[in-house]
């Protein structure tokens, strides 16, 4: 909920408070925000359980929708967001290498083309997954021993439409269809990575050229480039690299790796939170430096509220609280890196503090208007 709110706030700020010079670039920011919403919504509806069981990669849903086509689309959205990030880098490279003062416009026609490319990429990824990375009857003999320790694993009669899975080896031989599919999907992401690297090289060269525009112009675009890289590093570290690693592990012979049911799902679930956190930083930057003079004082309160939201998100990630009711007893305990009662108390204190900050917003608006 906090992540969704922060995304909405960042969306509002980027659309309404950012300066005129990034009026075109913010269209790409909005598309990236929307992809983050899609991933969070799909994750909430699907509630995926992601497992590595030695030679098997398995994903199944325990939420409202558990169909393998839905799971394939879920993974497709993650890939699509990587392509959107690549488009950000390409656009920044085009803008900075433009030697004229005329802006590079993202017209409605160009925007429609971008959306069409993203839809095609999503459809291609989904189709490959449904065709080659779903349950097959020959997998059944291995499933029993690989999933015997799981309490809520889907029953056998539901495997055909619930299990997004593949085996790295079948009857002692490499599963070539799954292996080629995974390599194809990784290469598809590799195209985006090549675009990001080549665009970054162009951007750095332009910013290091002291004869290109003014020093203030270079400083401003350097700040935007750093913000863009932060926006890229978050998903890269918590989603893309772990996901590629998980997909390749079943092809390692005799690896013996068995992940707990919560581990991989946790990496995927914090992805939209990380997006919100990094876009929240960008929103803070826009408030701090680019918002209109008329809200110069009010933006201080906005910045405080954004910081409190960031604090709550970070504390939730570190604490990983479990909150339960048992008859007349309320219990909270942490299962994360820090689980002391002082930290839990401060966690609840931040919630109360954010309510007080909201109250201050209302008081300030009342004072201004009266």
XYZ file of C-alpha atoms in Angstrom, residues 42 46 59-61 65-77 122-123 125-131 133-135 159-165:
37
model
C -0.467 -9.006 -11.019
C -1.548 -14.107 -8.444
C 6.043 -21.178 -9.992
C 2.403 -21.493 -8.993
C -0.189 -19.048 -7.744
C -5.968 -16.324 -10.452
C -3.624 -19.307 -10.770
C -3.641 -20.052 -14.516
C -0.196 -20.564 -16.090
C -1.032 -17.984 -18.797
C -1.450 -15.425 -16.042
C 1.899 -16.441 -14.529
C 3.563 -16.169 -17.959
C 2.149 -12.662 -18.369
C 3.451 -11.822 -14.896
C 7.001 -12.690 -15.936
C 6.440 -10.925 -19.269
C 5.668 -7.636 -17.500
C 5.047 -8.886 -23.689
C 3.010 -11.142 -25.998
C 7.509 -13.530 -23.869
C 4.135 -14.826 -22.657
C 3.685 -17.106 -25.683
C 7.156 -18.635 -25.272
C 6.561 -19.286 -21.585
C 3.124 -20.871 -22.111
C 4.425 -23.077 -24.919
C 7.907 -23.526 -19.799
C 4.739 -25.112 -18.474
C 3.986 -28.469 -16.867
C -0.711 -29.450 -12.307
C -1.612 -29.046 -15.973
C -3.052 -25.534 -15.636
C -1.341 -24.239 -12.468
C 2.340 -25.146 -12.707
C 4.663 -22.809 -14.571
C 7.693 -25.059 -14.466
